[in-house]
Amino acid sequence: MCFNTVSRYVGVVLLINALFLLLSAAVSALYADLAFRPLLYSALVTAMFGIFPLIYVPPSRRIAANEGLVIVVLSWLLSCLVGTLPYILWGGEFTFTHAWFESVSGYTTTGSSILTDIEALPAGLIFWRAATHWLGGMGIMLFVLAVLPSMGVAGMVLARSEMSVIAQENFRTSVKNTLRIIFTVYIGLTLLETAALMICGMNLFDAVIHSFATIATGGFSSKNASIAYFNSVPIELVIMLFMIFSGIHFGFIYSTFQKKEKLLCKSQIVKYYITALALGIVITSVNLYGDTFQSYSAALRYASFQIISIGTSTGFATTDSSLWPAVSQLLLIFFALQCACAGSTSGGIKADRMVMLGKAILRQIKLMQHPRAIFTVRIDGRSIAEDALALGILFISAYLIVVFLTTLLLTVMGIDLLSAFSGAVAVTGNVGPGLGTVGSTGNFSHIPALGKWVLTAAMLLGRLEIYGLILFFHPQIWQTKQRAV
Amino acid sequence: MRLRFKILSGFLILALMLSIAGIWSIYELKSMSSSVQGLLKENYKSINAAKIMTESLEREDSAILLLLLGNWNEGRKILLAADSLFKEGFSIAKNNVTIPGEEILVKAIETKYNAYKGIWESPLTNPYQRHDMTWYLENAHNAFLDLKSNISDLMTINDKFMFETASGLKEEANRAIMPGVVAIISALIFTLLFNYFINFYFVNPIIRINRSIKETMANKGKFDVEIDTKDEITELAESVRTLFNSIKTQA
């Protein structure tokens, strides 16, 4: 393990964080609010830690696989840590635990909050919350790869840890290409959504905040009532459309807009993702019509938004889904477990693995009927290797174990079962709101401090695809010798 | 990058981090101090003025009752003294309008006091006119209660504002402390990092050069140290290598 090389790359990540902190300070200065000094000081401290390794450590093109993993995980952890600085310097509702929760929730694009009054926060801090989503959504590592001159081989190692294994399987391309695609799609979608929301009547500040949160599938809003505050069908339609787009593999979107390949229309995973959402909307709206909403149009409007919001792991809200009937709540929990496609900013098990699991089950049934036959699992015409299949199914098992353990720990702390389970599902899948006391109109402030730490651990496990974080703490990762200069 | 710059950068970063935290803490403490002064000067002064006005108003009310009981001299004496005290309190309140809503209340107090004074001046200037308890309850007492309620409102808004400012002081104290706490923790981590880099990039290469010089001199072999710090230490290693090579060539 070469600590110096790791520190250089992590330093660049910290510098990018410092840049966004500085941008938030500029917003604060523009609105003449009181968050200017906390944001500016946080930017300076972060920049100082970021720049120091760059002064000492010479650039290196050699990065071992374990170093790549350590860079990714350490960057996430340190970004979350420096992300707490403006909050703790601001004070108010933010104790260190609260600041850590809000920061981790931001960077992991979870969108769960401990804040009881978001609108009381100064504009600069609201912008910083949204910026943590945007940074986290893109994957801080991708910033690193984009700004570093030494991308080549080093970049590929980093990307392997950052992106889902399945996403790599689906979209084999060079790192430079991947970066170009992600930058184009990510920035393009953000700009498009901002413009669309402004056309629908949002002011520039709110439009930017909500675009950051939508494209990153985060869910932090500048309003206490989330999207319900605007009570506008056009705004909801725009956000729904961009939430769906943000849940699709960025490579597919890029290729569709480039008109090279119609991957978006051909992909079985995208077809499954869209069909599942559509089915979910139909069942939920039928279930809600009558008792919860008097008209079918209202049932359709609220069901569509909530299902898409949860099904893409965004977490915005237009109504309190905690009051919905059991069938609708169960569907929401299913979508919070599954979420959207790999290669997007979405969290959860991901549609890709669900398709893989479904096909593996079907294959097993066929094998039971024809024990001597050979069947392969094929997605989009390509057969999936047995080890990738096993890894996918193992991941689902590990994911459910994390959800179960988080629920168990929360119930031990006195949280009711519905809130504990839905909260655990929501944070592990980086969705945001759960049901019960942690529903769309509630928040996580009443959870005991220890519970908040458990939840943040689940957020990080979910974001780093479980194995990433577990491997980071494995002693073998740290055992290689330091290279002498 | 040169050695001097590398070492200086470490110290500069530390100094900058601590100075900014220090300046910010001083600023917040100064702001706290002005808030405390504001509390004492503005709100407490108004609260005190309201207390004086209430006290004098109650004395005036008692004096009116004394007048009605026929104790004209004693009543007149108390009434005039209380009027003078009220004016004193009112003057303080009028000159200390600092919070929203205070000005309207002060103006209302002024108008209502003048009206109240108009009522109690009647038994003083016209003692032969009939003034009894019915007159008192219908005129003087109602005006007294109305005015007293306005003074009480003045006291309440100042009390409320004082409480809010005092609560804000806790927040300001936190804001004054936190930059210091962050700077101390950051400086400690930074010192460890700085020490690590100094050891790794300066001390260790020098030890390796020194060891290699000794080994080369003892074995008469090749000076074989690769230093990749891209600063004066790399140049030193290169110079030593050149020196050994030239000695070897001369020998």
XYZ file of C-alpha atoms in Angstrom:
736
model
C 0.000 0.000 0.000
C 1.514 3.311 -1.051
C 0.044 5.790 1.389
C 1.589 8.704 -0.509
C -0.097 7.895 -3.818
C -3.406 7.383 -1.976
C -2.982 10.730 -0.217
C -2.297 12.518 -3.531
C -5.496 11.252 -5.149
C -7.554 11.838 -2.001
C -6.042 15.343 -1.918
C -7.485 16.060 -5.351
C -10.905 14.891 -4.161
C -10.642 17.219 -1.169
C -9.731 20.095 -3.484
C -12.863 19.453 -5.539
C -14.890 19.515 -2.313
C -13.182 22.781 -1.382
C -14.162 24.233 -4.752
C -17.830 23.420 -4.159
C -17.597 24.789 -0.610
C -16.229 27.993 -2.097
C -19.095 28.054 -4.586
C -21.551 27.632 -1.702
C -19.815 30.512 0.099
C -20.309 32.619 -3.034
C -24.028 31.744 -2.997
C -24.092 32.688 0.670
C -22.433 36.039 -0.122
C -24.934 36.618 -2.928
C -27.846 36.085 -0.547
C -26.019 37.990 2.230
C -26.722 35.207 4.735
C -24.868 34.137 7.853
C -23.410 30.906 6.435
C -20.673 32.737 4.509
C -17.978 32.440 7.196
C -18.638 28.748 8.064
C -18.553 27.851 4.359
C -15.461 29.910 3.582
C -13.516 28.542 6.554
C -14.551 24.980 5.667
C -13.369 25.590 2.095
C -9.994 26.834 3.338
C -9.422 23.963 5.772
C -10.448 21.417 3.124
C -8.258 23.061 0.470
C -5.266 23.068 2.822
C -5.580 19.332 3.466
C -6.116 18.759 -0.234
C -3.198 20.777 -1.519
C -0.578 19.498 0.948
C -0.146 15.986 -0.531
C 0.024 17.549 -4.009
C 3.017 19.637 -2.922
C 4.907 16.649 -1.473
C 3.869 13.567 -3.434
C 5.045 13.396 -7.042
C 2.472 12.177 -9.605
C 2.341 8.422 -10.116
C 0.824 6.385 -12.903
C 1.160 3.145 -10.958
C -1.858 2.321 -8.844
C -2.375 -1.166 -7.456
C -5.903 -2.584 -7.177
C -5.899 -2.325 -3.374
C -4.721 1.291 -3.598
C -7.560 2.037 -6.009
C -10.052 0.648 -3.523
C -8.523 2.581 -0.622
C -8.592 5.804 -2.682
C -12.289 5.330 -3.477
C -13.419 4.447 0.044
C -11.142 6.948 1.778
C -12.339 9.692 -0.555
C -15.955 8.929 0.332
C -15.220 8.869 4.057
C -13.083 12.025 4.037
C -15.542 13.868 1.800
C -18.299 12.982 4.266
C -16.066 14.230 7.074
C -15.195 17.584 5.485
C -18.843 17.846 4.464
C -19.721 18.101 8.164
C -17.534 21.207 8.648
C -20.007 23.884 7.433
C -22.777 22.258 9.456
C -20.888 22.085 12.747
C -19.493 25.590 12.247
C -23.041 26.814 11.595
C -24.431 25.184 14.761
C -28.212 25.339 15.207
C -29.659 21.831 14.911
C -26.275 20.392 13.982
C -24.424 18.411 16.623
C -21.505 16.376 15.235
C -23.748 13.308 14.879
C -26.388 15.351 13.047
C -23.792 16.973 10.806
C -22.288 13.544 9.995
C -25.740 12.129 9.227
C -26.623 15.039 6.925
C -23.247 14.916 5.193
C -23.229 11.135 4.631
C -26.852 11.324 3.502
C -25.816 14.019 1.014
C -22.733 12.328 -0.434
C -24.343 8.906 -0.648
C -27.322 10.613 -2.392
C -29.654 9.150 0.235
C -31.518 12.351 1.025
C -32.635 11.421 4.549
C -32.482 14.395 6.871
C -32.389 15.242 10.550
C -33.557 18.805 9.906
C -36.949 19.815 11.239
C -36.953 23.183 9.478
C -35.001 23.226 6.210
C -36.317 26.632 5.195
C -34.705 28.168 8.300
C -31.265 27.297 6.895
C -29.364 30.019 5.028
C -29.236 29.743 1.219
C -25.507 28.928 1.227
C -25.998 25.849 3.414
C -29.006 24.680 1.379
C -26.827 24.959 -1.721
C -24.043 23.006 0.008
C -26.494 20.209 0.944
C -27.542 19.941 -2.693
C -23.921 20.155 -3.861
C -23.011 17.138 -1.698
C -25.703 15.237 -3.613
C -24.334 16.345 -6.942
C -20.752 15.511 -5.987
C -21.760 12.172 -4.522
C -24.014 11.371 -7.434
C -21.344 11.708 -10.003
C -19.004 9.701 -7.851
C -16.178 11.741 -6.435
C -13.777 9.350 -8.044
C -14.930 10.393 -11.455
C -13.995 13.954 -10.667
C -10.601 12.656 -9.686
C -10.236 10.808 -12.953
C -11.373 13.789 -14.940
C -9.048 16.303 -13.420
C -6.005 14.154 -13.084
C -3.572 14.142 -15.945
C -2.516 10.584 -15.191
C -5.729 8.835 -16.095
C -4.818 5.833 -18.268
C -4.229 2.667 -16.254
C -4.585 4.350 -12.895
C -8.028 5.552 -13.840
C -9.320 2.136 -14.784
C -8.435 0.720 -11.373
C -10.366 3.490 -9.631
C -13.379 3.120 -11.876
C -13.642 -0.582 -11.103
C -14.261 0.149 -7.446
C -16.534 3.096 -8.026
C -18.932 1.596 -10.518
C -21.137 -1.413 -10.108
C -19.638 -4.655 -11.388
C -22.652 -5.118 -13.612
C -22.300 -1.644 -15.041
C -18.774 -2.600 -16.055
C -20.098 -5.787 -17.619
C -22.695 -3.898 -19.590
C -20.699 -0.988 -20.761
C -17.161 -1.870 -21.637
C -15.366 1.181 -22.746
C -12.216 3.069 -21.920
C -12.069 5.258 -18.839
C -11.694 8.423 -20.871
C -14.820 7.507 -22.796
C -16.709 6.645 -19.629
C -15.727 9.977 -18.155
C -16.802 11.881 -21.239
C -20.132 10.054 -21.244
C -20.780 10.624 -17.556
C -19.779 14.282 -17.715
C -21.899 14.932 -20.783
C -24.976 13.130 -19.507
C -24.689 14.355 -15.926
C -24.059 18.001 -16.673
C -26.404 17.953 -19.657
C -29.296 16.498 -17.660
C -28.665 18.963 -14.806
C -28.740 21.963 -17.142
C -31.790 20.687 -19.014
C -33.742 20.073 -15.822
C -32.809 23.457 -14.371
C -34.086 25.163 -17.517
C -37.266 23.054 -17.592
C -38.047 23.765 -13.935
C -37.515 27.489 -14.478
C -39.908 27.397 -17.416
C -42.428 25.721 -15.091
C -42.158 28.637 -12.670
C -39.412 27.745 -10.197
C -36.830 30.403 -9.379
C -33.208 29.780 -10.380
C -32.055 28.845 -6.861
C -34.776 26.252 -6.280
C -34.393 24.940 -9.829
C -30.658 24.336 -9.324
C -31.174 22.733 -5.899
C -33.854 20.372 -7.226
C -31.885 19.559 -10.378
C -28.818 18.662 -8.310
C -30.978 16.414 -6.148
C -32.873 14.824 -9.055
C -29.930 14.001 -11.309
C -27.992 12.614 -8.344
C -31.155 10.709 -7.303
C -30.657 12.334 -3.906
C -33.831 13.950 -2.638
C -32.698 16.983 -0.595
C -35.172 19.798 -1.235
C -34.981 23.458 -0.270
C -38.515 23.218 1.108
C -39.851 21.503 4.233
C -42.742 19.996 2.256
C -40.382 18.843 -0.538
C -42.011 19.004 -4.014
C -45.482 19.205 -2.411
C -44.620 22.838 -1.597
C -44.887 23.831 -5.277
C -48.209 21.999 -5.827
C -47.603 22.168 -9.573
C -48.313 19.369 -12.055
C -45.807 20.664 -14.685
C -43.015 20.770 -12.062
C -43.904 17.239 -10.921
C -43.928 15.998 -14.531
C -40.494 17.511 -15.239
C -39.027 16.044 -12.059
C -40.591 12.618 -12.766
C -39.143 12.580 -16.283
C -35.650 13.471 -15.065
C -35.866 11.005 -12.165
C -36.588 8.228 -14.694
C -33.681 9.377 -16.881
C -31.324 9.536 -13.895
C -32.139 5.933 -13.059
C -30.952 4.663 -16.441
C -27.357 3.694 -17.269
C -25.732 6.938 -18.412
C -24.049 5.103 -21.277
C -27.439 4.112 -22.713
C -28.688 7.710 -22.560
C -25.486 8.951 -24.170
C -25.607 6.419 -26.993
C -29.278 7.191 -27.659
C -28.676 10.897 -27.914
C -25.600 10.311 -30.076
C -27.828 8.149 -32.322
C -25.103 5.580 -32.618
C -26.935 2.730 -30.927
C -30.484 2.524 -29.587
C -29.333 0.779 -26.397
C -32.054 2.548 -24.439
C -34.815 0.848 -26.442
C -33.092 -2.510 -26.842
C -31.891 -3.088 -23.302
C -33.815 -5.744 -21.389
C -32.854 -4.053 -18.156
C -34.266 -0.678 -19.191
C -37.422 -2.435 -20.450
C -37.786 -4.215 -17.097
C -37.097 -0.973 -15.175
C -39.745 0.999 -17.077
C -42.284 -1.853 -17.026
C -41.838 -2.365 -13.282
C -42.367 1.358 -12.641
C -45.439 1.451 -14.891
C -46.946 -1.624 -13.229
C -46.203 -0.172 -9.803
C -47.943 3.086 -10.730
C -51.049 1.315 -12.062
C -51.421 -0.980 -9.018
C -50.781 1.841 -6.537
C -53.139 4.321 -8.186
C -55.921 1.690 -8.317
C -55.232 0.890 -4.662
C -55.301 4.574 -3.670
C -58.440 5.460 -5.635
C -61.456 5.664 -3.380
C -60.339 5.766 0.244
C -57.147 7.833 -0.049
C -57.958 9.969 -3.112
C -61.466 10.711 -4.330
C -60.559 11.103 -8.016
C -58.516 8.705 -10.158
C -56.480 11.598 -11.597
C -55.326 12.579 -8.089
C -54.545 8.939 -7.261
C -52.555 8.617 -10.504
C -50.732 11.915 -9.934
C -49.537 11.115 -6.409
C -48.927 7.401 -7.054
C -46.801 8.167 -10.136
C -44.637 10.666 -8.322
C -44.077 8.571 -5.211
C -43.405 5.320 -7.096
C -40.945 6.996 -9.493
C -39.314 8.936 -6.650
C -38.763 5.802 -4.546
C -38.146 3.510 -7.528
C -35.261 5.678 -8.706
C -33.926 6.122 -5.129
C -34.519 9.891 -5.277
C -36.842 10.337 -2.322
C -38.753 13.533 -3.167
C -42.336 13.664 -1.909
C -45.625 15.200 -2.977
C -47.741 13.507 -0.314
C -47.395 11.556 2.922
C -47.164 7.942 1.752
C -47.069 6.768 5.400
C -50.854 7.150 5.348
C -51.303 4.915 2.294
C -52.883 1.433 2.451
C -50.691 -1.638 3.038
C -50.527 -2.761 -0.629
C -49.159 0.610 -1.760
C -46.697 0.725 1.143
C -45.451 -2.782 0.285
C -44.931 -1.730 -3.315
C -42.951 1.295 -2.129
C -40.771 -1.001 -0.002
C -40.198 -3.286 -3.013
C -39.088 -0.330 -5.143
C -36.907 1.005 -2.319
C -35.167 -2.380 -2.243
C -34.801 -2.670 -6.008
C -34.203 0.943 -7.164
C -33.030 1.669 -10.728
C -30.322 0.533 -13.171
C -26.606 0.030 -12.601
C -24.417 2.714 -14.181
C -26.780 5.426 -12.936
C -26.640 7.414 -9.708
C -29.293 5.185 -8.166
C -28.703 2.948 -5.134
C -30.346 -0.276 -3.951
C -30.069 -3.806 -5.309
C -30.550 -2.435 -8.856
C -32.786 -3.577 -11.700
C -29.876 -5.407 -13.371
C -29.493 -7.809 -10.458
C -33.258 -8.302 -10.244
C -33.351 -9.322 -13.917
C -30.367 -11.568 -13.301
C -32.053 -13.112 -10.255
C -35.303 -13.677 -12.156
C -33.465 -15.348 -15.039
C -31.412 -17.466 -12.620
C -34.611 -18.684 -10.944
C -36.158 -19.516 -14.341
C -32.992 -21.389 -15.323
C -33.139 -23.368 -12.092
C -36.761 -24.367 -12.803
C -35.740 -25.470 -16.328
C -32.814 -27.419 -14.847
C -35.179 -29.205 -12.493
C -37.249 -30.257 -15.501
C -34.222 -31.169 -17.665
C -31.376 -32.037 -15.289
C -28.908 -32.911 -18.066
C -29.491 -29.823 -20.167
C -27.140 -26.818 -20.189
C -28.761 -23.422 -19.842
C -27.002 -20.072 -19.649
C -28.387 -16.844 -18.285
C -28.426 -14.294 -21.108
C -29.061 -10.567 -20.829
C -29.239 -8.453 -23.977
C -27.978 -11.386 -26.032
C -24.858 -11.868 -23.927
C -24.431 -14.803 -21.603
C -23.608 -13.905 -18.031
C -20.606 -15.691 -16.579
C -21.329 -18.067 -13.701
C -19.106 -16.128 -11.287
C -20.868 -12.848 -12.142
C -24.198 -14.552 -11.564
C -23.057 -15.970 -8.240
C -21.683 -12.554 -7.225
C -24.980 -10.884 -8.114
C -27.038 -13.332 -6.066
C -24.538 -13.139 -3.199
C -24.812 -9.369 -3.299
C -28.608 -9.555 -2.954
C -28.198 -11.858 0.059
C -25.584 -9.587 1.646
C -27.805 -6.571 0.954
C -30.783 -8.183 2.698
C -28.567 -9.128 5.653
C -27.482 -5.468 5.979
C -31.144 -4.378 5.888
C -32.080 -6.999 8.493
C -29.206 -6.087 10.836
C -29.944 -2.356 10.547
C -33.632 -3.016 11.325
C -32.653 -5.204 14.278
C -30.332 -2.559 15.737
C -32.950 0.172 15.314
C -35.700 -1.873 16.974
C -33.316 -2.619 19.873
C -33.046 1.162 20.292
C -36.828 1.426 20.672
C -37.859 2.375 17.122
C -41.148 0.807 15.956
C -40.845 -2.045 13.443
C -42.356 -0.234 10.430
C -40.165 2.844 10.873
C -37.082 0.715 11.606
C -37.539 -1.641 8.637
C -38.594 0.982 6.100
C -35.864 3.331 7.395
C -33.258 0.579 7.017
C -34.455 -0.204 3.480
C -34.502 3.505 2.593
C -30.995 4.295 3.829
C -29.303 1.118 2.543
C -30.833 1.755 -0.884
C -29.881 5.451 -0.635
C -33.555 6.278 -1.185
C -34.225 8.701 1.683
C -37.644 8.593 3.278
C -39.157 5.418 4.669
C -42.565 4.913 6.238
C -43.984 5.519 9.725
C -42.112 8.153 11.697
C -39.389 8.382 9.041
C -41.862 8.884 6.173
C -42.034 11.533 3.462
C -43.204 14.252 5.833
C -41.118 13.087 8.812
C -37.387 13.060 9.400
C -34.703 11.097 11.251
C -34.090 13.626 14.058
C -35.890 11.514 16.689
C -33.683 8.450 16.089
C -31.151 8.025 18.948
C -27.575 9.175 18.209
C -26.293 5.583 18.016
C -29.106 4.779 15.595
C -28.015 7.637 13.363
C -24.487 6.186 13.233
C -25.931 2.768 12.336
C -27.981 4.382 9.569
C -24.982 6.257 8.159
C -22.997 3.008 8.120
C -25.850 1.414 6.147
C -25.855 4.385 3.732
C -22.122 3.968 3.096
C -22.444 0.190 2.746
C -25.219 0.679 0.204
C -23.358 3.343 -1.771
C -20.107 1.381 -1.873
C -21.924 -1.770 -2.967
C -21.277 -3.468 0.419
C -18.081 -5.291 -0.602
C -16.204 -2.017 -1.160
C -16.531 -0.898 2.445
C -15.967 -4.393 3.881
C -12.781 -4.849 1.826
C -11.543 -1.424 2.950
C -11.400 -2.669 6.543
C -9.794 -5.983 5.570
C -6.208 -6.096 6.971
C -4.810 -7.592 3.754
C -5.664 -4.424 1.835
C -3.296 -2.470 4.092
C -0.467 -4.996 4.253
C 1.537 -4.247 1.095
C 4.821 -2.418 1.501
C 5.239 1.312 0.970
C 7.373 2.198 -2.069
C 10.474 4.224 -1.154
C 11.188 7.452 -3.023
C 9.299 21.814 -6.068
C 12.157 23.151 -3.980
C 12.779 21.983 -0.426
C 12.385 25.461 1.013
C 8.941 25.815 -0.535
C 7.850 22.379 0.634
C 8.826 23.030 4.255
C 7.478 26.578 4.190
C 4.160 25.428 2.756
C 3.605 23.151 5.755
C 4.197 25.926 8.242
C 2.256 28.441 6.167
C -0.783 26.176 6.038
C -0.641 25.634 9.803
C -0.236 29.359 10.456
C -3.045 30.269 8.070
C -5.432 27.709 9.564
C -4.798 28.918 13.112
C -4.847 32.637 12.235
C -8.146 32.438 10.378
C -9.711 30.462 13.236
C -8.321 33.002 15.707
C -9.586 36.013 13.736
C -13.006 34.429 13.336
C -13.243 33.573 17.034
C -12.277 37.136 17.954
C -14.908 38.476 15.544
C -17.588 36.222 17.027
C -16.580 37.146 20.570
C -16.764 40.847 19.664
C -20.182 40.271 18.153
C -21.207 38.460 21.348
C -19.941 41.356 23.403
C -21.987 43.867 21.369
C -25.050 41.624 21.739
C -24.609 41.634 25.521
C -24.185 45.402 25.467
C -27.302 45.653 23.335
C -29.193 43.553 25.852
C -28.147 45.755 28.737
C -28.407 49.084 26.989
C -31.513 48.658 24.909
C -33.865 46.037 26.316
C -33.027 46.310 29.997
C -33.354 50.125 29.818
C -36.820 49.863 28.269
C -37.898 47.213 30.792
C -36.724 49.468 33.618
C -38.573 52.441 32.111
C -41.755 50.348 31.898
C -41.352 49.392 35.567
C -40.985 53.062 36.552
C -44.076 53.982 34.526
C -46.134 51.165 36.080
C -45.006 52.165 39.581
C -45.842 55.840 39.048
C -49.167 54.968 37.430
C -50.173 52.881 40.449
C -49.209 55.770 42.726
C -51.344 58.116 40.634
C -54.258 55.708 40.959
C -53.859 55.636 44.761
C -53.559 59.436 44.824
C -56.858 59.790 42.914
C -58.528 57.584 45.517
C -57.031 59.774 48.265
C -58.487 62.841 46.526
C -61.881 61.199 46.380
C -61.648 60.397 50.065
C -61.104 64.119 50.715
C -57.410 63.937 51.530
C -56.759 66.672 48.997
C -53.274 67.843 50.039
C -51.756 64.377 50.395
C -53.416 63.220 47.172
C -52.223 66.250 45.202
C -48.661 65.859 46.513
C -48.486 62.159 45.545
C -50.156 62.775 42.197
C -47.719 65.472 41.116
C -44.688 63.471 42.298
C -45.951 60.354 40.444
C -46.604 62.428 37.315
C -43.030 63.666 37.376
C -41.752 60.085 37.870
C -43.923 58.842 35.009
C -42.504 61.530 32.708
C -38.994 60.447 33.674
C -39.734 56.797 32.860
C -41.539 57.718 29.667
C -38.636 59.883 28.506
C -36.280 56.865 28.894
C -38.659 54.643 26.939
C -39.183 57.245 24.204
C -35.444 57.720 23.695
C -34.802 53.969 23.604
C -36.987 52.742 20.784
C -34.920 49.861 19.356
C -37.145 46.926 18.457
C -39.991 46.557 15.971
C -43.379 47.480 17.440
C -41.888 49.481 20.288
C -42.489 52.866 18.672
C -46.239 52.252 18.212
C -46.554 51.210 21.860
C -44.635 54.274 23.089
C -46.880 56.572 21.049
C -49.988 54.830 22.399
C -48.702 55.219 25.965
C -48.088 58.941 25.357
C -51.587 59.524 23.947
C -53.305 57.449 26.620
C -51.326 59.042 29.461
C -52.287 62.519 28.257
C -55.923 61.406 28.209
C -55.569 59.845 31.678
C -53.925 62.993 32.976
C -56.832 64.989 31.562
C -59.144 62.813 33.664
C -57.295 63.124 36.986
C -56.573 66.830 36.546
C -60.315 67.483 36.905
C -60.586 66.783 40.695
C -57.421 68.857 41.171
C -58.481 71.934 39.230
C -62.167 71.718 40.100
C -62.393 70.264 43.633
C -65.903 71.560 44.132
C -67.278 69.494 41.291
C -68.724 66.193 42.418
C -66.247 63.341 42.025
C -67.251 60.024 43.539
C -66.512 56.311 43.156
C -68.851 56.038 40.174
C -66.874 58.764 38.404
C -63.663 56.948 39.353
C -64.811 53.545 38.104
C -66.312 54.911 34.904
C -63.511 57.270 33.926
C -60.227 57.161 35.840
C -59.980 53.418 36.565
C -60.696 52.304 32.994
C -58.129 54.724 31.580
C -55.643 53.522 34.230
C -56.142 49.844 33.300
C -55.879 50.547 29.569
C -52.652 52.505 30.005
C -51.204 49.905 32.373
C -51.916 47.199 29.779
C -49.948 49.179 27.144
C -47.002 49.588 29.498
C -47.157 45.872 30.238
C -47.059 45.178 26.477
C -43.966 47.348 26.180
C -42.312 45.338 28.934
C -43.370 42.026 27.311
C -41.925 42.788 23.871
C -38.650 43.874 25.444
C -38.613 40.756 27.653
C -39.266 38.571 24.619
C -36.578 40.250 22.565
C -34.135 39.969 25.456
C -34.869 36.232 25.732
C -34.376 35.756 21.991
C -31.084 37.657 22.040
C -29.910 35.667 25.060
C -30.792 32.415 23.260
C -28.890 33.679 20.223
C -25.885 34.284 22.464
C -25.594 30.532 23.042
C -25.469 30.101 19.283
C -22.893 32.878 18.965
C -20.780 31.303 21.701
C -20.860 28.032 19.794
C -19.837 29.858 16.625
C -16.967 31.486 18.480
C -15.733 28.163 19.882
C -16.177 25.879 16.854
C -13.569 27.487 14.529
C -11.041 27.067 17.348
C -12.019 23.439 17.913
C -11.854 22.702 14.172
C -8.502 24.501 13.903
C -7.019 22.577 16.857
C -8.137 19.173 15.548
C -7.078 20.050 11.988
C -3.708 21.369 13.188
C -3.087 18.141 15.143
C -3.897 15.946 12.133
C -1.929 18.266 9.870
C 1.115 18.135 12.155
C 1.079 14.321 11.999
C 0.794 14.441 8.208
C 3.537 17.067 7.950
C 5.813 15.010 10.211
C 5.162 11.914 8.087
C 6.024 13.701 4.844
C 9.160 15.314 6.353
C 10.330 11.873 7.479
C 9.433 10.158 4.227
C 10.667 12.756 1.755
C 13.540 14.438 3.640
C 14.878 12.355 6.528
C 14.671 8.873 4.971
C 16.401 9.851 1.664
C 19.204 11.599 3.617
C 19.659 8.462 5.758
C 19.753 6.347 2.589
C 22.283 8.662 0.908
C 24.437 8.649 4.045
C 24.274 4.867 4.354
C 25.089 4.398 0.687
C 28.051 6.831 0.895
C 29.458 4.811 3.805
C 28.888 1.508 1.984
C 30.445 2.843 -1.232
C 33.496 4.120 0.667
C 33.899 0.829 2.517
C 33.385 -1.528 -0.467
C 34.662 0.816 -3.170
C 31.545 -0.214 -5.097
C 29.036 1.846 -7.048
C 27.031 4.574 -5.350
C 23.527 3.209 -5.938
C 20.698 5.315 -4.496
C 17.602 6.295 -6.471
C 15.859 9.360 -5.074
C 12.680 10.575 -6.710
C 11.691 13.592 -4.635
C 12.439 15.988 -7.527
C 14.073 18.560 -5.224
C 17.487 19.400 -3.712
C 17.778 15.897 -2.202
C 17.578 14.329 -5.664
C 20.234 16.861 -6.748
C 22.366 15.950 -3.713
C 22.205 12.256 -4.608
C 23.138 13.108 -8.194
C 26.072 15.269 -7.004
C 27.348 12.510 -4.721
C 27.091 10.038 -7.605
C 29.026 12.428 -9.865
C 31.636 12.921 -7.114
C 32.134 9.175 -6.691
C 32.331 8.719 -10.443
C 34.967 11.454 -10.812
C 36.976 10.019 -7.892
C 36.774 6.612 -9.546
C 37.885 8.046 -12.898
C 40.818 9.918 -11.283
C 41.851 6.761 -9.405
